[in-house]
CSV table of N, CA, C and O in Angstrom, one decimal:
chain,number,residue,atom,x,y,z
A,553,UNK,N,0.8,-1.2,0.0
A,553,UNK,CA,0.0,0.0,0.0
A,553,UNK,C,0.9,1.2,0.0
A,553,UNK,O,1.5,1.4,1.1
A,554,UNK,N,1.1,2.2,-1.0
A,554,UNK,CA,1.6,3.2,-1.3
A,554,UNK,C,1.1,4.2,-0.4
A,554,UNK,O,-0.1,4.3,0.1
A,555,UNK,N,2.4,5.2,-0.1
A,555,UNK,CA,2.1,6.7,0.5
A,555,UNK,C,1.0,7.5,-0.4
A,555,UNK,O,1.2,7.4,-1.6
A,556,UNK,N,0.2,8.1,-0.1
A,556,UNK,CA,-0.6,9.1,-1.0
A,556,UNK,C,-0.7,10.4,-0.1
A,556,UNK,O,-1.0,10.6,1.1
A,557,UNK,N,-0.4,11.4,-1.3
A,557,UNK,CA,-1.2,12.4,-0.7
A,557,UNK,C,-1.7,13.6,-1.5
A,557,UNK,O,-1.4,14.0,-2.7
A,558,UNK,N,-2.5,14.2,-0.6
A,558,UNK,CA,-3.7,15.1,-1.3
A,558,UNK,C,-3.4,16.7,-1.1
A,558,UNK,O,-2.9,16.9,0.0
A,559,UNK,N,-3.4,17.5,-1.7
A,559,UNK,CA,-3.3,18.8,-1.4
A,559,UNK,C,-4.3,19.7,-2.4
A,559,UNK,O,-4.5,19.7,-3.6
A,560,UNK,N,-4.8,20.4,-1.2
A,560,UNK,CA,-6.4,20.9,-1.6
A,560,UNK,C,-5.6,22.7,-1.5
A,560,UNK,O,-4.5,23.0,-1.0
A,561,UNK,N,-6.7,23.5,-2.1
A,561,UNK,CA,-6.0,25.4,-2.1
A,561,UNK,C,-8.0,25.2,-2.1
A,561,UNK,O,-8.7,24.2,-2.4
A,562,UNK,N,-8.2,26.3,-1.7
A,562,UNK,CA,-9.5,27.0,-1.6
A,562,UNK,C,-10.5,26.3,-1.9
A,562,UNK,O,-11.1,26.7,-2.9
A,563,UNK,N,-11.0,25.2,-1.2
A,563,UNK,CA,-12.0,24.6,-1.4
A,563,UNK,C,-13.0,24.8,0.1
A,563,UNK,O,-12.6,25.6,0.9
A,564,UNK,N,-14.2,24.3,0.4
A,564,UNK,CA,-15.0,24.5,1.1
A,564,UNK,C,-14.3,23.6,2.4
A,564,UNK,O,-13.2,22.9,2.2
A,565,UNK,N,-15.1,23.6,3.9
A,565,UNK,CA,-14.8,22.7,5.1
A,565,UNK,C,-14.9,21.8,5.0
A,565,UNK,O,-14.1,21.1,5.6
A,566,UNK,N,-16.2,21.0,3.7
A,566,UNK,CA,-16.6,19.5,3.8
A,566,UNK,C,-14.7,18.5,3.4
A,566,UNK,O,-14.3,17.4,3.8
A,567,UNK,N,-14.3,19.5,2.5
A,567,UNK,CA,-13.3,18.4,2.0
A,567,UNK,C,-12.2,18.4,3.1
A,567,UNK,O,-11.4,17.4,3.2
A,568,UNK,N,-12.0,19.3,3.9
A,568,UNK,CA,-11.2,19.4,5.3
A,568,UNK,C,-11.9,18.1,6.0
A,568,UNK,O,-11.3,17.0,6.0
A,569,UNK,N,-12.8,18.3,6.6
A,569,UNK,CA,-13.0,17.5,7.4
A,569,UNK,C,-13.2,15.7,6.7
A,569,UNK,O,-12.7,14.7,7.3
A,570,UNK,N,-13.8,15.5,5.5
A,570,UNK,CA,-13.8,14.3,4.5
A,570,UNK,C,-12.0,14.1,4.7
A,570,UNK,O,-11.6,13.4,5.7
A,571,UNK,N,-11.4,14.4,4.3
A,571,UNK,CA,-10.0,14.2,4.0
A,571,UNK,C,-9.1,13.7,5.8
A,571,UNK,O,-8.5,12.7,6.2
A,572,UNK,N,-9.3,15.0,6.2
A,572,UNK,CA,-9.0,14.5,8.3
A,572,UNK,C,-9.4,13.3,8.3
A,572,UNK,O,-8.6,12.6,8.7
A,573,UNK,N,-10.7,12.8,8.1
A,573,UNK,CA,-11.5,11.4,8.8
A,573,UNK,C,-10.2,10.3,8.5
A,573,UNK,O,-9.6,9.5,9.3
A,574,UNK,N,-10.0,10.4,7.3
A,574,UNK,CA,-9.2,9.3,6.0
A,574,UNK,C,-7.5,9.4,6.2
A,574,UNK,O,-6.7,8.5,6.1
A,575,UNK,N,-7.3,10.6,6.6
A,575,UNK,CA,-5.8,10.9,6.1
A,575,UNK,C,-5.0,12.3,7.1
A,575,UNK,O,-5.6,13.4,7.2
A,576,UNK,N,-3.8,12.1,7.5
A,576,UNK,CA,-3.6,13.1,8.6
A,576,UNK,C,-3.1,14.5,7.9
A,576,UNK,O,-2.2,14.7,7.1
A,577,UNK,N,-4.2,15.5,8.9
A,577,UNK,CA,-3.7,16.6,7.8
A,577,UNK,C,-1.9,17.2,8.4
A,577,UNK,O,-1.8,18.3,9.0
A,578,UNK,N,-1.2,16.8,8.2
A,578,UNK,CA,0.0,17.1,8.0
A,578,UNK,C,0.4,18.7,8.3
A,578,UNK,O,1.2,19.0,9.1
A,579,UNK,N,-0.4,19.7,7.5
A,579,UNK,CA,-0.3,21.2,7.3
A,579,UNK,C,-1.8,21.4,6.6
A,579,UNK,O,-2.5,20.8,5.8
A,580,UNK,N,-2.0,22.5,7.2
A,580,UNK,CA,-3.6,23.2,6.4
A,580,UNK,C,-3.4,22.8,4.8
A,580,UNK,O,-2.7,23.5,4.1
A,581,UNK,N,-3.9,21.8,4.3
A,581,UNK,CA,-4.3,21.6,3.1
A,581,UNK,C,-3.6,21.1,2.4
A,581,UNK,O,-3.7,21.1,1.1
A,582,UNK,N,-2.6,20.1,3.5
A,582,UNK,CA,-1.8,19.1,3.2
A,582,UNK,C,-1.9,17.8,3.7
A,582,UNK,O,-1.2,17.7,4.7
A,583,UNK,N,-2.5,16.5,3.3
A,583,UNK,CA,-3.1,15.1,3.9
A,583,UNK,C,-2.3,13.8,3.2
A,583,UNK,O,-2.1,13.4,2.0
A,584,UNK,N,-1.7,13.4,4.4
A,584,UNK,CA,-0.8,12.1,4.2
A,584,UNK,C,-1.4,10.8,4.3
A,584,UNK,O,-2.2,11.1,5.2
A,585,UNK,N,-1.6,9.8,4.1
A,585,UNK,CA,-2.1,8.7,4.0
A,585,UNK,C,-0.5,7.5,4.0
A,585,UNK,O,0.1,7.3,2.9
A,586,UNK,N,-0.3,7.3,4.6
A,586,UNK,CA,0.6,6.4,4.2
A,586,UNK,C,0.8,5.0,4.0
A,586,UNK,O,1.9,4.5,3.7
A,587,UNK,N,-0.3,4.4,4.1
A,587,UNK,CA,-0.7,3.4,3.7
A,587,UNK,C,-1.9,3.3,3.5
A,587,UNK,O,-2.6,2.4,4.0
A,588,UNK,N,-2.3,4.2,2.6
A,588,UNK,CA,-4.0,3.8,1.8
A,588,UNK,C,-4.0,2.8,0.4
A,588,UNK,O,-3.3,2.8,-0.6
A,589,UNK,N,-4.8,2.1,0.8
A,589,UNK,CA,-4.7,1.2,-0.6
A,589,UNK,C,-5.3,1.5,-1.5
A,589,UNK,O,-5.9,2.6,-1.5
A,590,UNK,N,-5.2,0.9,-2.8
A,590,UNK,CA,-5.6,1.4,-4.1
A,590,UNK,C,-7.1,1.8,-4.3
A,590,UNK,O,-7.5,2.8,-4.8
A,591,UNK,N,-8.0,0.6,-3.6
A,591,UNK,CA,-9.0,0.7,-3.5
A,591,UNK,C,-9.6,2.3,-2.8
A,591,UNK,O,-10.2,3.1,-3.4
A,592,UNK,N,-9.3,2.4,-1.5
A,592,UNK,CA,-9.7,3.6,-0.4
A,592,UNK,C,-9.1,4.8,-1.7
A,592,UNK,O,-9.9,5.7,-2.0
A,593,UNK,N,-8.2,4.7,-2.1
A,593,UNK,CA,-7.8,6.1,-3.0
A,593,UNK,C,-8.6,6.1,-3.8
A,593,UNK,O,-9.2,7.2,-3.5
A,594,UNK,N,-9.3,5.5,-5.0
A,594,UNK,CA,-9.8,5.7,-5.5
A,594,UNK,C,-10.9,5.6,-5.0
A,594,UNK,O,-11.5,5.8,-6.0
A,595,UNK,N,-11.7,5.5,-4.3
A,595,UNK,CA,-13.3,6.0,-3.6
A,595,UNK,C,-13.1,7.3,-3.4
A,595,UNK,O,-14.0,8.1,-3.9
A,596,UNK,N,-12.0,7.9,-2.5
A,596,UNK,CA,-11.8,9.1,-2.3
A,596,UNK,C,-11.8,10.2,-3.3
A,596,UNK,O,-12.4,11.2,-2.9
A,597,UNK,N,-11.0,10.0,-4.8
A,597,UNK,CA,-10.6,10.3,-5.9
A,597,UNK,C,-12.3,10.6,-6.0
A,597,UNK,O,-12.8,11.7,-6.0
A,598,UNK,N,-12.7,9.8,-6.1
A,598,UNK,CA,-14.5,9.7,-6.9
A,598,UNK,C,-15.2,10.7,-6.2
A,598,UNK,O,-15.8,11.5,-7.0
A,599,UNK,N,-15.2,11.0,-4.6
A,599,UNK,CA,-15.7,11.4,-3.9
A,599,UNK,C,-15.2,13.3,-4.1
A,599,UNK,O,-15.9,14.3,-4.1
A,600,UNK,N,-13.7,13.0,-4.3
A,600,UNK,CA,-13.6,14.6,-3.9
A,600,UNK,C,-13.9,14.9,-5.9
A,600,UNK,O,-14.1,16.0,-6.1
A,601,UNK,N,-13.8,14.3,-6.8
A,601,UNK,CA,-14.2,14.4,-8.3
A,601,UNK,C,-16.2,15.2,-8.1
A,601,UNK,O,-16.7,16.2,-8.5
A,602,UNK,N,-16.6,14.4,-7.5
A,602,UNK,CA,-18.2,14.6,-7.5
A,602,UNK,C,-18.2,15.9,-6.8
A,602,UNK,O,-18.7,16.9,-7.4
A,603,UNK,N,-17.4,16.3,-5.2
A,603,UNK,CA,-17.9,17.6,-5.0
A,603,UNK,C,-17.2,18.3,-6.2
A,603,UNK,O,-18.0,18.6,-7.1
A,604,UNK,N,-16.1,18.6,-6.5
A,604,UNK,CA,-15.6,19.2,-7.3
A,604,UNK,C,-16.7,19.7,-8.6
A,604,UNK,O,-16.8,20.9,-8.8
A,605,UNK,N,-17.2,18.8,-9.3
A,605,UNK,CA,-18.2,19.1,-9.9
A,605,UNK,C,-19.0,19.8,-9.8
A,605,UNK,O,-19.3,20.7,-10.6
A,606,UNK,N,-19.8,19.7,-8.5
A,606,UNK,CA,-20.9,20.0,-8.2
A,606,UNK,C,-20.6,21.5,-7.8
A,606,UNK,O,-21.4,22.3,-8.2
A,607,UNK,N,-19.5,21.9,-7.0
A,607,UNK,CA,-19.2,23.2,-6.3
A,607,UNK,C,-18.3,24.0,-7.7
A,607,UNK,O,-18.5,25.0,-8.3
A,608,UNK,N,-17.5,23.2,-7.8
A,608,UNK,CA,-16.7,23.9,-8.9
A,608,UNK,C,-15.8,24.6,-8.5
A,608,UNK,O,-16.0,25.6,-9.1
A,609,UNK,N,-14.6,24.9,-7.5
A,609,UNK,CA,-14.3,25.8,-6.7
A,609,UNK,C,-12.9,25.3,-6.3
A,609,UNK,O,-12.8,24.0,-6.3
A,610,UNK,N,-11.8,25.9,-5.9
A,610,UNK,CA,-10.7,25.4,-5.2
A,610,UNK,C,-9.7,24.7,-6.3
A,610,UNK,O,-9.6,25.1,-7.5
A,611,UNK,N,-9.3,23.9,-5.8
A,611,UNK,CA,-8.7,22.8,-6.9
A,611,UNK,C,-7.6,21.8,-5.6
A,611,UNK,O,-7.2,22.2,-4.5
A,612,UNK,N,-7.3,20.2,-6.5
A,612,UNK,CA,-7.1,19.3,-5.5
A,612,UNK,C,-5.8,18.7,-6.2
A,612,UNK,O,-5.6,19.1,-7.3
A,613,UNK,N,-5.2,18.1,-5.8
A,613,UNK,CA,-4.3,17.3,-6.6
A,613,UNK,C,-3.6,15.8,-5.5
A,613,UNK,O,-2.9,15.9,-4.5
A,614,UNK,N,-3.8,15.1,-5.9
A,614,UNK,CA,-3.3,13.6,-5.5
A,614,UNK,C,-2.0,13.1,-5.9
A,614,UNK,O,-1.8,13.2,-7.1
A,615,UNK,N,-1.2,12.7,-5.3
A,615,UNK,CA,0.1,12.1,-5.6
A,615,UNK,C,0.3,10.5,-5.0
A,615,UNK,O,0.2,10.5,-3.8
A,616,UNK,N,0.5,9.7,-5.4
A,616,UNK,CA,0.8,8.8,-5.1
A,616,UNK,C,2.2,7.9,-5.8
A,616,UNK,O,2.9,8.3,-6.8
A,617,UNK,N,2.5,6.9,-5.3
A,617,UNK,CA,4.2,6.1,-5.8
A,617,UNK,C,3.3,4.7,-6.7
A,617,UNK,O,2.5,3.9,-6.3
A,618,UNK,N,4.0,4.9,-7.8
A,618,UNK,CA,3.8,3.8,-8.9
A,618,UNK,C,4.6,3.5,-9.9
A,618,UNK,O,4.8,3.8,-11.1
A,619,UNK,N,5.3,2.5,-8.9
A,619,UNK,CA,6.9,2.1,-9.9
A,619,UNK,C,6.4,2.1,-11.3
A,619,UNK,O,7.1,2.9,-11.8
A,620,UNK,N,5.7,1.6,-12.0
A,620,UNK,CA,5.2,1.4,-13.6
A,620,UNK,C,5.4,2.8,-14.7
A,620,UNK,O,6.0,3.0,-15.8
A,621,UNK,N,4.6,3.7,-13.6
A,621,UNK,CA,4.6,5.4,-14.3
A,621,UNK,C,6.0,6.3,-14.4
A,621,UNK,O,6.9,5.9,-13.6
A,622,UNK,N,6.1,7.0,-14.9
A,622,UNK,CA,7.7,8.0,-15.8
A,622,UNK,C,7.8,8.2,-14.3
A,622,UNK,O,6.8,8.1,-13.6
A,623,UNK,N,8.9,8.5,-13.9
A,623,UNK,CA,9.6,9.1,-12.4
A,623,UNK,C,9.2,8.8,-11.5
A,623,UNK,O,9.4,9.5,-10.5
A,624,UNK,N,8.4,7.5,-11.3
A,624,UNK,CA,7.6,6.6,-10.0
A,624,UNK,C,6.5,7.4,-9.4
A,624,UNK,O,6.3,7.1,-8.3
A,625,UNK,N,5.8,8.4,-9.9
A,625,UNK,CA,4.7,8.7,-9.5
A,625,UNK,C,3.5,8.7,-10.5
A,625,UNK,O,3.8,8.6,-11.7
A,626,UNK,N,2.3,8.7,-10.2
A,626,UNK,CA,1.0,9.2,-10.3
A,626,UNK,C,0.5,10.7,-9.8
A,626,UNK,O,0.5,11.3,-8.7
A,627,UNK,N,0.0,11.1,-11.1
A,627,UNK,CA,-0.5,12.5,-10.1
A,627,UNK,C,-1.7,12.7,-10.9
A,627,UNK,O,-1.6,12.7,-12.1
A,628,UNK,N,-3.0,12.9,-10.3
A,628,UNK,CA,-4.1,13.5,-10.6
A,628,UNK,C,-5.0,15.2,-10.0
A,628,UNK,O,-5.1,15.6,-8.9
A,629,UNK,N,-5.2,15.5,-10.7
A,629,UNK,CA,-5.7,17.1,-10.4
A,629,UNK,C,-6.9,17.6,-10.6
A,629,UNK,O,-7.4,17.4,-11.7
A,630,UNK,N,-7.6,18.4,-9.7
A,630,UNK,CA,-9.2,19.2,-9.8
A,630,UNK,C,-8.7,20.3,-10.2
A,630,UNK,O,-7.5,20.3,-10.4
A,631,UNK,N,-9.2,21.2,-10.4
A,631,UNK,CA,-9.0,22.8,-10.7
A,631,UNK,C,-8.1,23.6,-11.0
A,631,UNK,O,-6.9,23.1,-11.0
A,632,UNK,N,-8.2,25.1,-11.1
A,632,UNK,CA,-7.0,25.5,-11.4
A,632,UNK,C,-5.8,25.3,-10.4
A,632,UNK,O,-6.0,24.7,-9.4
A,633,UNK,N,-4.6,25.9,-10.5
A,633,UNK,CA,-4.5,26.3,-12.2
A,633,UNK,C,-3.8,24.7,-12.7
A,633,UNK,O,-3.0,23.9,-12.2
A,634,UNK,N,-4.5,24.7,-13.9
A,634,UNK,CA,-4.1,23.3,-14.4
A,634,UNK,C,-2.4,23.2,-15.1
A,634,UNK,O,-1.9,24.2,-15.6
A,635,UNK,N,-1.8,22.0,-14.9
A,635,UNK,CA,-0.5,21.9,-15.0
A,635,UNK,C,-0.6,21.3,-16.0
A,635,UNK,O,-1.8,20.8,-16.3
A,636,UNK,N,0.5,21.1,-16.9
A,636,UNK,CA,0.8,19.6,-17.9
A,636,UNK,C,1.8,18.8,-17.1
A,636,UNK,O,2.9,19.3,-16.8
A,637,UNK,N,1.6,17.9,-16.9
A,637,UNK,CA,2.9,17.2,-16.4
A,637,UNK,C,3.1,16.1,-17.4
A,637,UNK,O,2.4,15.2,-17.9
A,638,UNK,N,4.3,16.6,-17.5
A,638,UNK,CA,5.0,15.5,-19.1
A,638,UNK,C,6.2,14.4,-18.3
A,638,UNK,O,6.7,14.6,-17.2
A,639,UNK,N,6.4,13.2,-19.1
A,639,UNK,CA,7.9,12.7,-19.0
A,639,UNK,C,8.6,12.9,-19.8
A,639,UNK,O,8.2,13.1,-21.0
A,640,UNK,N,10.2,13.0,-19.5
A,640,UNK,CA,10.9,13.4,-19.8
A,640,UNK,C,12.4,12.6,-19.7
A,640,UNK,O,13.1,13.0,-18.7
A,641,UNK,N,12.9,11.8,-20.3
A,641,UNK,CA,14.3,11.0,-20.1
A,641,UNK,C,13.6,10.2,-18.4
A,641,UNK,O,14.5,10.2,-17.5
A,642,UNK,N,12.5,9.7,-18.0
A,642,UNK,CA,12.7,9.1,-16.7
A,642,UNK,C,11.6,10.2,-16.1
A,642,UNK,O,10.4,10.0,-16.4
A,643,UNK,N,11.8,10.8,-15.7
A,643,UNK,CA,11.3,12.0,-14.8
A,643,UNK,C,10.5,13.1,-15.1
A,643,UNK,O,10.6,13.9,-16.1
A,644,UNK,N,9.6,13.0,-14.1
A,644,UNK,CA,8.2,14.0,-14.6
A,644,UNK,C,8.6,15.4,-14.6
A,644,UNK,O,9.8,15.6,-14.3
A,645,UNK,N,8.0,16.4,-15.0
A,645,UNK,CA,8.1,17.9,-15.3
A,645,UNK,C,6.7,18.4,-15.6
A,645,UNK,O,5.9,17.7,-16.2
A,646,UNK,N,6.6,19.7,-15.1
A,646,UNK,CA,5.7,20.4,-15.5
A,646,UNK,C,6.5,21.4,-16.6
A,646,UNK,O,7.6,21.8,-16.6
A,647,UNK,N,5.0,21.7,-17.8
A,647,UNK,CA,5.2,22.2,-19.0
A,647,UNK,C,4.0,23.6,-18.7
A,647,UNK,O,2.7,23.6,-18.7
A,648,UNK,N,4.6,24.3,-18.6
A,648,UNK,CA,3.4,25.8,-18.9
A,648,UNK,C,3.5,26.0,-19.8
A,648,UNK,O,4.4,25.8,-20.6
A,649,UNK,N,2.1,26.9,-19.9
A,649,UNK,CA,1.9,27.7,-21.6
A,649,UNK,C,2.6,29.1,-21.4
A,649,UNK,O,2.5,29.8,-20.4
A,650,UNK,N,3.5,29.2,-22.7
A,650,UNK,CA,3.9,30.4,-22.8
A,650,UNK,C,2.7,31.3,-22.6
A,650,UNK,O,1.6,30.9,-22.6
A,651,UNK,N,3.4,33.1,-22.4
A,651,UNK,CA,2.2,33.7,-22.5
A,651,UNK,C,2.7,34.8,-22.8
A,651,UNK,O,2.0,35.7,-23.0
């Protein structure tokens, strides 16, 4: 069971306190799980996907360790500001749009 963790920016209390129950908040809007399994993550994933939806607000991003994927992680993301994250020789990077 892989380390995961969640890091939320301006979203409402419900996902504070949803996320506390599951996973220790580390720092305001920073949640460690260190042995959540694949299964509990992705319910979670589903759960904070559906408020997300519905509120539209904040933005969330998940990291977890997965030897298979470019630079051993997994990363999924709610809201802004949206990243690209590419591989690159091994190792992930983020790619912004010029401007």
């Amino acid at each position: 069971m892989p380390l995961c963790i969640v890091v939320t920016r301006d979203v409402e209390m419900r996902y504070r306190g949803f996320l506390g129950s599951i996973m220790l908040e580390a720092s305001p809007g920073l949640y460690v799980g260190p042995r959540l399994s694949k299964g509990v993550r992705e319910r979670v994933w589903t759960v904070l996907e559906d408020w997300h939806c519905t509120l539209n607000a904040g933005s969330v991003v998940m990291i977890w360790r997965d030897a298979g994927a470019p630079g051993g992680l997994r990363i999924q993301s709610l809201g802004e500001p949206p990243k690209n994250i590419v591989e690159h020789e091994g190792s992930l990077l983020v790619r912004r749009p010029f401007r």
